[in-house]
Amino acid sequence: PMARWRRATYAAGGIGLACAVLIATANWAWQAGHVGRAQAAMDAWLGGVAAAAGLTVREVYVTGRVNATKGDLLRALAVDRGDPILAFDPDRARKRLLRLDWVKSAEVSRRLPDLIEVRLRERVPLALWQRGKRFVLVDRDGEPITGDGLGRFRDLPIVVGQDAPRHAADIIALLAADGTLFRQVQALVRVGGRRWDVRLDTGIEINLPETGAGKAWSRLSELQAEQGIFDRDIAIIDMRRPGHLVVRLTPEAAARRRDPGENT
């Protein structure tokens, strides 16, 4: 039997020789302009070796998928069961995944002998951004996600305004502090790039101030709990002036006040 140190020396020498041949071959291919063909040939050779050794794709394991469709993911991965796993390029697959609407970040790796593992981080839908007559789903960073299949997101608040998506996360977090009141919010309109008007599902419009919006919203919550202000015939509640609350009645309620005799 060959001595252990000698076997290790021969093995190291063999690896070094293989590396030298590989470097020389790559250098020749580069100088000769045959890099593309050489790469294709190498991929084909690796694929054949992998298939002969039983290293083929048997399973694709995905974590983090919520809204991205299975079909979109498989098309982006561009791999089928039975493909040589060594011919699969995780980095290229990751870049294709990042082009999908729902994918914010992705990690793709091979787990020999037969598993491809994908870890996704999807965009979190926050609101529906109204642009004219069209709606676009936006995430918490204010980035557009998609304009398709929005029916299942109809319970999300609507934001209106050119810069509304960029500021939506802050105002929604502020309003959601009172869950009962927030459930009545239908739309948020960005005004002048400075402040918000809030429209409730009852039709009432609330003009929040540029500063102190949280304090104003808390005051409204108190008024609703104590006096049921939202249950009255009110069209607009203006809170833009600190310490002041101006209420405008609906046209019908205003008419009754001007001429109460007609309604007795």
Coordinates of C-alpha atoms in Angstrom, one line a residue, residues 25-252:
T25 CA -7.6 26.0 -21.7
A26 CA -9.5 29.1 -20.6
N27 CA -6.7 31.4 -21.6
W28 CA -6.6 29.8 -25.1
A29 CA -10.4 30.0 -25.4
W30 CA -10.3 33.7 -24.4
Q31 CA -7.6 34.6 -26.9
A32 CA -9.1 32.6 -29.7
G33 CA -12.5 34.2 -29.1
H34 CA -14.2 30.8 -28.3
V35 CA -15.3 31.6 -24.8
G36 CA -19.0 31.3 -25.5
R37 CA -18.6 28.0 -27.3
A38 CA -16.2 26.7 -24.7
Q39 CA -18.7 27.6 -21.9
A40 CA -21.6 25.9 -23.7
A41 CA -19.5 22.8 -24.2
M42 CA -18.4 22.8 -20.6
D43 CA -22.1 23.2 -19.5
A44 CA -23.1 20.4 -21.7
W45 CA -20.3 18.2 -20.4
L46 CA -21.1 19.0 -16.7
G47 CA -24.8 18.3 -17.5
G48 CA -23.9 14.9 -18.9
V49 CA -21.7 14.1 -15.9
A50 CA -24.3 15.2 -13.4
A51 CA -27.0 13.2 -15.2
A52 CA -24.8 10.1 -15.3
A53 CA -24.1 10.5 -11.6
G54 CA -27.8 10.9 -10.7
L55 CA -27.4 14.6 -9.9
T56 CA -30.7 15.8 -11.3
V57 CA -33.3 18.1 -10.0
R58 CA -36.0 16.3 -8.2
E59 CA -37.5 19.0 -6.0
V60 CA -37.8 22.8 -5.8
Y61 CA -38.4 24.0 -2.3
V62 CA -39.7 27.6 -1.9
T63 CA -40.2 29.5 1.4
G64 CA -41.7 33.0 1.8
R65 CA -44.2 32.8 -1.1
V66 CA -47.5 34.5 -0.3
N67 CA -48.8 36.3 -3.4
A68 CA -46.3 35.4 -6.2
T69 CA -47.8 32.6 -8.3
K70 CA -46.2 29.2 -8.6
G71 CA -46.2 29.5 -12.4
D72 CA -44.3 32.8 -12.4
L73 CA -41.7 31.4 -10.0
L74 CA -41.1 28.2 -12.1
R75 CA -40.8 30.2 -15.3
A76 CA -38.3 32.5 -13.6
L77 CA -36.3 29.6 -12.3
A78 CA -36.3 28.0 -15.7
V79 CA -35.8 24.5 -14.4
D80 CA -37.6 21.2 -14.8
R81 CA -37.6 18.0 -12.9
G82 CA -34.9 15.8 -14.3
D83 CA -32.6 18.6 -15.4
P84 CA -28.9 18.2 -14.5
I85 CA -28.6 20.1 -11.2
L86 CA -25.0 21.2 -11.9
A87 CA -26.2 23.0 -15.1
F88 CA -28.6 25.1 -13.1
D89 CA -27.2 28.6 -12.4
P90 CA -28.5 30.0 -9.0
D91 CA -27.4 33.5 -9.6
R92 CA -29.1 33.9 -13.0
A93 CA -32.2 32.4 -11.5
R94 CA -32.1 34.9 -8.6
K95 CA -31.8 37.8 -11.1
R96 CA -34.9 36.6 -13.0
L97 CA -36.9 36.2 -9.8
L98 CA -36.1 39.8 -8.9
R99 CA -37.9 40.9 -12.0
L100 CA -41.2 39.6 -10.7
D101 CA -43.6 42.2 -9.4
W102 CA -44.0 40.6 -5.9
V103 CA -40.4 39.7 -5.2
K104 CA -38.4 42.1 -3.1
S105 CA -35.4 39.9 -2.5
A106 CA -34.4 36.3 -3.2
E107 CA -31.8 33.7 -2.4
V108 CA -31.4 30.6 -4.6
S109 CA -29.1 27.7 -3.9
R110 CA -28.4 24.1 -4.9
R111 CA -28.6 21.3 -2.4
L112 CA -26.9 18.3 -3.8
P113 CA -27.9 15.8 -5.0
D114 CA -31.3 16.9 -6.2
L115 CA -32.8 19.9 -4.4
I116 CA -33.0 23.6 -5.4
E117 CA -33.9 25.9 -2.5
V118 CA -35.5 29.3 -2.9
R119 CA -36.0 31.8 -0.1
L120 CA -38.2 34.7 -1.0
R121 CA -39.0 38.0 0.6
E122 CA -42.1 39.5 -0.9
R123 CA -43.4 43.0 -1.0
V124 CA -46.0 43.8 1.6
P125 CA -49.1 45.4 0.1
L126 CA -50.1 48.6 1.9
A127 CA -52.6 50.6 -0.1
L128 CA -54.3 51.1 -3.5
W129 CA -52.8 54.2 -5.2
Q130 CA -55.4 55.9 -7.4
R131 CA -54.0 57.6 -10.5
G132 CA -56.9 59.0 -12.5
K133 CA -59.2 56.1 -13.1
R134 CA -56.6 53.5 -12.6
F135 CA -55.5 51.8 -9.4
V136 CA -52.0 50.4 -8.5
L137 CA -51.1 48.3 -5.5
V138 CA -48.2 49.8 -3.6
D139 CA -46.0 48.4 -0.8
R140 CA -44.8 49.8 2.5
D141 CA -41.9 51.5 0.7
G142 CA -44.3 53.3 -1.6
E143 CA -43.2 51.2 -4.6
P144 CA -45.8 50.0 -7.1
I145 CA -46.4 46.2 -7.1
T146 CA -49.0 45.5 -9.7
G147 CA -52.2 46.8 -11.3
D148 CA -53.7 43.4 -11.9
G149 CA -55.9 41.2 -9.8
L150 CA -56.7 44.0 -7.3
G151 CA -60.1 42.6 -6.3
R152 CA -58.7 40.7 -3.3
F153 CA -57.1 43.9 -2.0
R154 CA -60.3 46.0 -2.0
D155 CA -60.3 46.4 1.8
L156 CA -57.0 48.3 1.7
P157 CA -57.2 52.1 2.0
I158 CA -57.0 54.2 -1.1
V159 CA -54.3 56.9 -1.4
V160 CA -54.5 59.8 -3.8
G161 CA -51.8 62.2 -4.8
Q162 CA -48.6 62.2 -6.8
D163 CA -46.4 61.7 -3.7
A164 CA -49.0 59.8 -1.7
P165 CA -47.4 56.3 -1.9
R166 CA -44.1 57.6 -0.5
H167 CA -45.8 59.0 2.6
A168 CA -48.6 56.5 3.0
A169 CA -46.9 54.2 5.5
D170 CA -46.6 56.9 8.1
I171 CA -50.1 58.3 7.9
I172 CA -51.6 54.8 7.8
A173 CA -49.6 53.8 10.9
L174 CA -50.8 56.9 12.6
L175 CA -54.5 56.4 11.8
A176 CA -54.3 52.6 12.6
A177 CA -53.4 53.4 16.2
D178 CA -57.2 53.6 16.7
G179 CA -58.4 50.4 15.1
T180 CA -62.1 51.2 15.5
L181 CA -61.8 54.5 13.8
F182 CA -59.4 53.3 11.1
R183 CA -61.9 50.7 10.0
Q184 CA -64.1 53.5 8.7
V185 CA -61.3 55.0 6.6
Q186 CA -61.9 54.7 2.9
A187 CA -59.4 57.0 1.3
L188 CA -56.5 59.3 2.1
V189 CA -55.8 62.3 -0.1
R190 CA -52.5 64.0 -0.1
V191 CA -52.9 67.8 -0.3
G192 CA -50.1 70.1 -1.5
G193 CA -47.5 67.6 -0.6
R194 CA -47.9 68.7 3.0
R195 CA -50.9 67.2 4.7
W196 CA -53.8 64.7 4.4
D197 CA -57.6 64.7 4.0
V198 CA -59.2 61.6 5.3
R199 CA -62.5 60.3 3.7
L200 CA -64.6 57.9 5.7
D201 CA -66.9 55.3 4.3
T202 CA -69.8 57.3 5.6
G203 CA -68.9 60.1 3.2
I204 CA -67.4 62.4 5.9
E205 CA -64.2 64.3 4.9
I206 CA -61.7 65.1 7.6
N207 CA -59.1 67.9 7.0
L208 CA -56.1 66.9 9.1
P209 CA -53.5 69.6 10.0
E210 CA -50.0 69.7 8.5
T211 CA -48.5 69.2 12.0
G212 CA -50.1 67.4 14.9
A213 CA -52.2 65.1 12.8
G214 CA -51.9 62.3 15.4
K215 CA -53.2 64.6 18.2
A216 CA -56.1 65.7 15.9
W217 CA -57.0 62.1 15.1
S218 CA -57.0 61.2 18.8
R219 CA -59.3 64.1 19.5
L220 CA -61.7 62.8 16.8
S221 CA -61.6 59.4 18.5
E222 CA -62.7 61.0 21.8
L223 CA -65.5 63.0 20.1
Q224 CA -66.8 59.8 18.4
A225 CA -66.7 57.9 21.7
E226 CA -68.4 60.7 23.7
Q227 CA -70.7 62.3 21.3
G228 CA -71.0 60.0 18.2
I229 CA -69.8 62.9 15.9
F230 CA -69.6 60.6 12.9
D231 CA -73.2 59.5 13.3
R232 CA -74.5 63.0 12.6
D233 CA -75.3 64.8 9.3
I234 CA -71.8 66.1 8.8
A235 CA -70.0 66.6 5.4
I236 CA -66.6 68.0 6.5
I237 CA -64.6 68.3 9.8
D238 CA -61.9 70.8 9.4
M239 CA -59.0 70.5 12.0
R240 CA -56.3 72.5 10.2
R241 CA -56.2 75.3 12.8
P242 CA -54.6 74.1 16.0
G243 CA -57.2 74.0 18.9
H244 CA -60.1 74.6 16.5
L245 CA -62.7 72.2 15.0
V246 CA -65.0 73.5 12.2
V247 CA -67.9 71.4 11.2
R248 CA -69.8 71.7 7.9
L249 CA -73.2 70.0 7.6
T250 CA -74.4 68.1 4.7
P251 CA -76.5 70.2 2.2
E252 CA -79.7 68.4 3.4

